[in-house]
Coordinates of C-alpha atoms in Angstrom, one line a residue:
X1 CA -44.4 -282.2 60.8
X2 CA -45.2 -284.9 63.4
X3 CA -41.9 -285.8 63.7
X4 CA -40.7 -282.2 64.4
X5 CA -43.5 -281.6 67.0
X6 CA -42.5 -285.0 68.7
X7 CA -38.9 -283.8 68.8
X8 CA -39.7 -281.2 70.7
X9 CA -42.0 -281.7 72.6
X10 CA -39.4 -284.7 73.9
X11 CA -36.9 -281.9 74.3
X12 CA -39.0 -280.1 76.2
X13 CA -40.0 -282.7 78.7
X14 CA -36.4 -283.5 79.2
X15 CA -35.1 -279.8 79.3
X16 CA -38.0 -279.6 82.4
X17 CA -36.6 -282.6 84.0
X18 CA -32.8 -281.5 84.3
X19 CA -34.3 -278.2 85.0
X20 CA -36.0 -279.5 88.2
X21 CA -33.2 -282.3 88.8
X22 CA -30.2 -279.7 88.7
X23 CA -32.4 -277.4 90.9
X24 CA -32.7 -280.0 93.3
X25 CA -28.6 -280.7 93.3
X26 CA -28.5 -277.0 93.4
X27 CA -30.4 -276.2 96.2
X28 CA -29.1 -278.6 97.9
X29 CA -25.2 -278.3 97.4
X30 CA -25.6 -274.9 98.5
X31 CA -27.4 -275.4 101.9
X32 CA -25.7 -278.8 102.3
X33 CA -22.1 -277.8 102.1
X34 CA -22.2 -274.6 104.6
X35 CA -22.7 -277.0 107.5
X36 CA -20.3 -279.7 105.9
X37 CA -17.3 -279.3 108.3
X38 CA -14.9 -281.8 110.2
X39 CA -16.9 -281.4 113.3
X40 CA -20.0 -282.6 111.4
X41 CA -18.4 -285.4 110.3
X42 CA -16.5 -286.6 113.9
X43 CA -18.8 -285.9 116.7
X44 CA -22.3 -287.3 117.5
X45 CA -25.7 -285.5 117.7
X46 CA -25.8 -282.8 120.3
X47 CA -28.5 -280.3 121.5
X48 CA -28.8 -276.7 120.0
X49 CA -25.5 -274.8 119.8
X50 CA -23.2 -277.7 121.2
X51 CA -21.3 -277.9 117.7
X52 CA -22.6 -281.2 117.9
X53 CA -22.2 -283.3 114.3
X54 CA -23.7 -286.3 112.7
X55 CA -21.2 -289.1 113.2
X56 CA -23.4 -291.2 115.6
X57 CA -26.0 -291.0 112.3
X58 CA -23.2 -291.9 109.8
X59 CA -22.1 -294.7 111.8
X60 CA -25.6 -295.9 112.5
X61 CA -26.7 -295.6 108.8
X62 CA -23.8 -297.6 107.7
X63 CA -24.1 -300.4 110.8
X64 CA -28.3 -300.4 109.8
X65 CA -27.8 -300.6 105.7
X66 CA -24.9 -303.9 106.2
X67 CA -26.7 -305.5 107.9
X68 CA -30.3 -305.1 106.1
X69 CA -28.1 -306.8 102.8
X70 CA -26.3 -309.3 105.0
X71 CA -30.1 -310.4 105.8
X72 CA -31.9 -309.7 102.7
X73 CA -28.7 -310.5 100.1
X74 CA -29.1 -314.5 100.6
X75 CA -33.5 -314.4 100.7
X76 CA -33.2 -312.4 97.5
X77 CA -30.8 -314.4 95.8
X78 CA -32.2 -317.7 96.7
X79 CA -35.8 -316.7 96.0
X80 CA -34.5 -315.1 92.5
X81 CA -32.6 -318.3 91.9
X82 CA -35.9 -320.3 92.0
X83 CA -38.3 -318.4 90.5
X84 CA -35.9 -318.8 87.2
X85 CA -34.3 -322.0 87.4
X86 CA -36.4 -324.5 89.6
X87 CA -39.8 -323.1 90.0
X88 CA -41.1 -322.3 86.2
X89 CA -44.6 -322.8 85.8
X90 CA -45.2 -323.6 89.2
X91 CA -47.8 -322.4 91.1
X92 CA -45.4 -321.6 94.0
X93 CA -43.4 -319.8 91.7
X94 CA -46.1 -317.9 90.6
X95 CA -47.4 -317.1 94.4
X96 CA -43.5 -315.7 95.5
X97 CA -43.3 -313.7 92.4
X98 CA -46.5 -312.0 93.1
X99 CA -45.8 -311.6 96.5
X100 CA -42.1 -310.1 95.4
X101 CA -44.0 -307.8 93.2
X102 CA -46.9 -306.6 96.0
X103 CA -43.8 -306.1 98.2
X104 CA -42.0 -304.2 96.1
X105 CA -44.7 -301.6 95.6
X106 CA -45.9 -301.7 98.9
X107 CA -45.1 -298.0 100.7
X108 CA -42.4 -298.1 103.2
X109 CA -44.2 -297.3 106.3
X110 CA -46.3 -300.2 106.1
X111 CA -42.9 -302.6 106.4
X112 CA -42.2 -299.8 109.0
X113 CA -45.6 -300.5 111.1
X114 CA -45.0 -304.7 110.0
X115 CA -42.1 -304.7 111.7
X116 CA -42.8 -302.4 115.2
X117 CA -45.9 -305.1 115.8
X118 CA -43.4 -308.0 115.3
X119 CA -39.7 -306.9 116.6
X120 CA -40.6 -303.8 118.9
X121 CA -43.9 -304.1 120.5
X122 CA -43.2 -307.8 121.9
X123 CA -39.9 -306.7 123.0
X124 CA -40.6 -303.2 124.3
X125 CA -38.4 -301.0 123.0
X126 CA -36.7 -300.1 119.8
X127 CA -33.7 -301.3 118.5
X128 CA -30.8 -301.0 115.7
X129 CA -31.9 -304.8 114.6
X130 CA -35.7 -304.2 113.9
X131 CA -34.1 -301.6 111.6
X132 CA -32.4 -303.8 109.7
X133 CA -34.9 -306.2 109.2
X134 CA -37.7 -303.2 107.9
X135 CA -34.6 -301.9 105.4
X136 CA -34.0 -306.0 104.4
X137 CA -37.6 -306.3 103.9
X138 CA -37.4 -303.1 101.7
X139 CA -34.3 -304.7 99.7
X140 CA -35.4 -308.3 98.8
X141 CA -37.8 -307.3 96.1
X142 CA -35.2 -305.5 94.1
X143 CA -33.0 -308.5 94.8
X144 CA -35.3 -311.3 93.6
X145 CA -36.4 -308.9 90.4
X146 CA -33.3 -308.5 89.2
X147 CA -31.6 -312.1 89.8
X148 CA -34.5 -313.7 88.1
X149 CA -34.2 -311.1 85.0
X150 CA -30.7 -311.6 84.9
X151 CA -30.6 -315.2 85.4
X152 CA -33.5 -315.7 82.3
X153 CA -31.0 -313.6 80.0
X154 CA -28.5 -316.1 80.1
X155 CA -28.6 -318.3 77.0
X156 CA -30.4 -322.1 77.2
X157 CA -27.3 -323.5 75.0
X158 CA -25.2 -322.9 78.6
X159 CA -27.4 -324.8 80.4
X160 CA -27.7 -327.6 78.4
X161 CA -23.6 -328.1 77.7
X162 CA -23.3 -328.1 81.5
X163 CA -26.1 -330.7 81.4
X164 CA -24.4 -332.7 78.5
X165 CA -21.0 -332.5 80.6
X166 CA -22.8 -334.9 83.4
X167 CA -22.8 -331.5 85.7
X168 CA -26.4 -331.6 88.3
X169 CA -28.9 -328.6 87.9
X170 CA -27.2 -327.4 91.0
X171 CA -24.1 -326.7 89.9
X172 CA -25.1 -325.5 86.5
X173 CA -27.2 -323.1 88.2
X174 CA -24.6 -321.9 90.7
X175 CA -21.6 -322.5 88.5
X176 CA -22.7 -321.3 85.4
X177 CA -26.2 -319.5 85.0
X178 CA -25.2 -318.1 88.6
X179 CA -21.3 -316.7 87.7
X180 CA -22.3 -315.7 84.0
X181 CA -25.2 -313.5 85.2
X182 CA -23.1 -311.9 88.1
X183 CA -22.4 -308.8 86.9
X184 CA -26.3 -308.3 87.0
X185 CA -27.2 -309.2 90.2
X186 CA -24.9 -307.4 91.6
X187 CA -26.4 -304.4 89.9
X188 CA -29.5 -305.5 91.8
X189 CA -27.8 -305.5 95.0
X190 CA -26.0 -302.3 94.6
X191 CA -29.4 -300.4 93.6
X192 CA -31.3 -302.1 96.3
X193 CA -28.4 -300.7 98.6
X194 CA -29.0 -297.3 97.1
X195 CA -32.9 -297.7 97.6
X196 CA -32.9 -298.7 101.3
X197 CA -30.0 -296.0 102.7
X198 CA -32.5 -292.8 102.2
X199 CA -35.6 -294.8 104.1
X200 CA -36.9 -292.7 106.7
X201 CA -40.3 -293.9 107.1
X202 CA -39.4 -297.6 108.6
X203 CA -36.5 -296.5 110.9
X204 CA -38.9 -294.2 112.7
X205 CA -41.1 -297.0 113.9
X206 CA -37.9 -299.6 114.3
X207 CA -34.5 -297.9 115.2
X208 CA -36.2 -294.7 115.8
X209 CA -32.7 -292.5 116.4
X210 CA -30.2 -292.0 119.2
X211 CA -28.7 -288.6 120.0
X212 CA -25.4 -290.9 121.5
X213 CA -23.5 -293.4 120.3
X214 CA -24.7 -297.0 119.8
X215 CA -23.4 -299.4 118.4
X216 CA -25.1 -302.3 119.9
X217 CA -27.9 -303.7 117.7
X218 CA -30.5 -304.4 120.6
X219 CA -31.1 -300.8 121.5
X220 CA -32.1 -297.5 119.6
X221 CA -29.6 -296.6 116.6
X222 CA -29.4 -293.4 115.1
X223 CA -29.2 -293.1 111.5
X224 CA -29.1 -290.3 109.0
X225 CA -32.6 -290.1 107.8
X226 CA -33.9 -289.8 111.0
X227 CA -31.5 -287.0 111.6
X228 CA -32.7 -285.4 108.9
X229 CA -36.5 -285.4 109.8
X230 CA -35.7 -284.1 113.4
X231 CA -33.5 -281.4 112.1
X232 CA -34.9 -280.3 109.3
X233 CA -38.4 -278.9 111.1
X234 CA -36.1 -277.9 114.1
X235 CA -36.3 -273.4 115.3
X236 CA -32.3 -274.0 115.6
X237 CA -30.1 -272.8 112.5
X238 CA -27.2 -274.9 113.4
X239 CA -29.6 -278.2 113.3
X240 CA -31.4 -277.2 109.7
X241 CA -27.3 -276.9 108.6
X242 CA -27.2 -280.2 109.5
X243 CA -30.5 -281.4 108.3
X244 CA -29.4 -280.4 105.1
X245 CA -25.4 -281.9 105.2
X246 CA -26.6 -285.1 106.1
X247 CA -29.0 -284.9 103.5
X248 CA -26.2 -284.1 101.1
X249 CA -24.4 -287.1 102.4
X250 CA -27.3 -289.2 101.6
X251 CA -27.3 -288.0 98.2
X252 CA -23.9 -288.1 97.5
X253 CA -23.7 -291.6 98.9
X254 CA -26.6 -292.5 96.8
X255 CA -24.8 -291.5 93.6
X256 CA -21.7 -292.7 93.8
X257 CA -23.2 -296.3 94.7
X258 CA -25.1 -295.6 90.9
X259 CA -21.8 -294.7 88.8
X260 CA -19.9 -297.3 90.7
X261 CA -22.7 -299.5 89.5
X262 CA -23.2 -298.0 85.9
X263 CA -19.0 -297.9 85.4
X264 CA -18.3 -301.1 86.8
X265 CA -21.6 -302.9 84.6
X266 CA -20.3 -301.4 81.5
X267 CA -16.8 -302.5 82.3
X268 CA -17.8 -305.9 82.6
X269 CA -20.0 -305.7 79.1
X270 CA -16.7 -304.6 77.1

C-alpha cells in the first residue's frame, strides 16, 4: 500500500515538474521565435522601431563567456588538482575547499558588487574585462568541484603502477590521474560554461551593456543578458520581441552545451 502511494505520489511530483518545465519551453518558443529573424541575428541594438537586432549582444556574450573560462579554466583546474592529489589532509586544503564551496553558493550579485569595487571603481568606468573576471569568478567553483570529484574516482592501483614505474607525482597526476579523469572535468567545464552564459546580475555592475559594437575589452560590452533585462521591461513591442529571442538564444545555447556534454560523457563511458 505504501509502495503504491510512494509511486504516485513520485509520479505526481514529476508530472508537475515537466508540466511547469514544458510550460516554460512553451511560453517561451512562442514569444521567442516571432522576433527570431535574420535582422535579429546581424545588426546591433538600436532604439525603438530602428529594426535594430542583437548581434552586438551575441558577439559580446560570446567574447565575455571565452574569456571568463580562459581565466577561470587553469585556477579551477589547478586548485581541483591540489585539493585531490597534493593537499589531503591539509589544513590548506581544507581552507580552499571551503572557500570553493562558500563561493559556489554565494549569489551572483555579490561577485557582481566584488568586482565593480575592484576593476570598475579604481578605473572609472566599466569594461568588457571586469565582466569576465565576475563570470570567471562565477565558474571556478564548478571547476575545482568537479576536477577534485573526478580526479578521487580514479582508482589508487593507477597511481601506484605509475609510481612503481619510477614516474614523479607530477607526472602521474598530469599523465595519468589527469588524462584518465578527462572526460569528467571537462563535464565540469562545459556546465560551468552553461552556468555563467545566462548571468545577468554581475555584468550589470561590470560590462554593464553597449547599444554599439565593441569589441575592445577595456570599455563597456554588451551581452545578451543584459539585453534581456533592458528589453524585457521596455513600452516598445519590437524590444520585448527581442527580450524574449535573445532569451530563447540563451536557452537554446544553454541546452545544447548540456546534450553535447551528456552525449559526448556517455560516449566516452562505452
Amino acid at each position: 500500500m505504501m509502495d503504491k502511494a510512494a509511486t504516485v505520489f513520485g509520479a505526481a511530483t514529476t508530472g508537475i515538474l515537466v508540466l511547469v518545465l514544458a510550460s516554460i519551453l512553451g511560453t517561451l518558443l512562442w514569444n521567442g521565435v516571432a522576433g527570431l529573424s535574420i535582422a535579429a541575428l546581424i545588426y546591433p541594438m538600436g532604439p525603438p522601431g530602428s529594426n535594430g537586432g542583437l548581434a552586438n549582444a551575441i558577439l559580446g556574450s560570446i567574447i565575455q563567456t571565452a574569456m571568463a573560462l580562459l581565466i577561470g579554466t587553469p585556477i579551477g583546474l589547478g586548485c581541483g588538482i591540489y585539493l585531490s592529489e597534493f593537499g589531503r589532509g591539509s589544513r590548506f586544503a581544507s581552507a580552499v575547499r571551503f572557500v570553493s564551496d562558500v563561493l559556489l553558493s554565494a549569489p551572483s550579485i555579490l561577485i557582481g558588487l566584488f568586482v565593480y569595487l575592484v576593476l570598475v571603481a579604481p578605473f572609472g568606468h566599466f569594461s568588457g574585462f571586469a565582466g569576465s573576471v565576475a563570470l570567471a569568478i562565477l565558474a571556478v567553483p564548478i571547476i575545482v568541484r568537479t576536477t577534485e570529484d573526478m580526479l578521487r574516482l580514479v582508482p589508487v592501483a593507477m597511481r601506484e603502477a605509475g609510481s612503481a614505474l619510477g614516474a614523479p607525482q607530477w607526472r602521474v597526476v598530469l599523465f595519468l590521474c589527469l588524462r584518465s579523469a578527462a572526460p569528467g572535468v571537462l563535464t565540469g567545464i562545459l556546465l560551468a560554461l552553461a552556468r555563467v552564459s545566462g548571468e545577468t546580475a554581475p555584468l550589470l555592475f561590470t560590462s554593464l551593456g553597449n547599444q554599439n559594437w565593441s569589441f575592445s575589452l577595456d570599455k563597456p560590452m554588451a551581452s545578451l543578458p543584459i539585453a534581456i533585462y533592458q528589453y524585457a521591461g521596455a513600452s516598445y513591442d519590437d524590444w520585448v520581441r527581442l527580450a524574449w529571442t535573445g532569451a530563447l538564444l540563451v536557452t537554446l545555447g544553454v541546452l545544447s552545451i548540456n546534450i553535447i556534454v551528456r552525449f559526448g560523457f556517455r560516449r566516452t563511458q562505452s
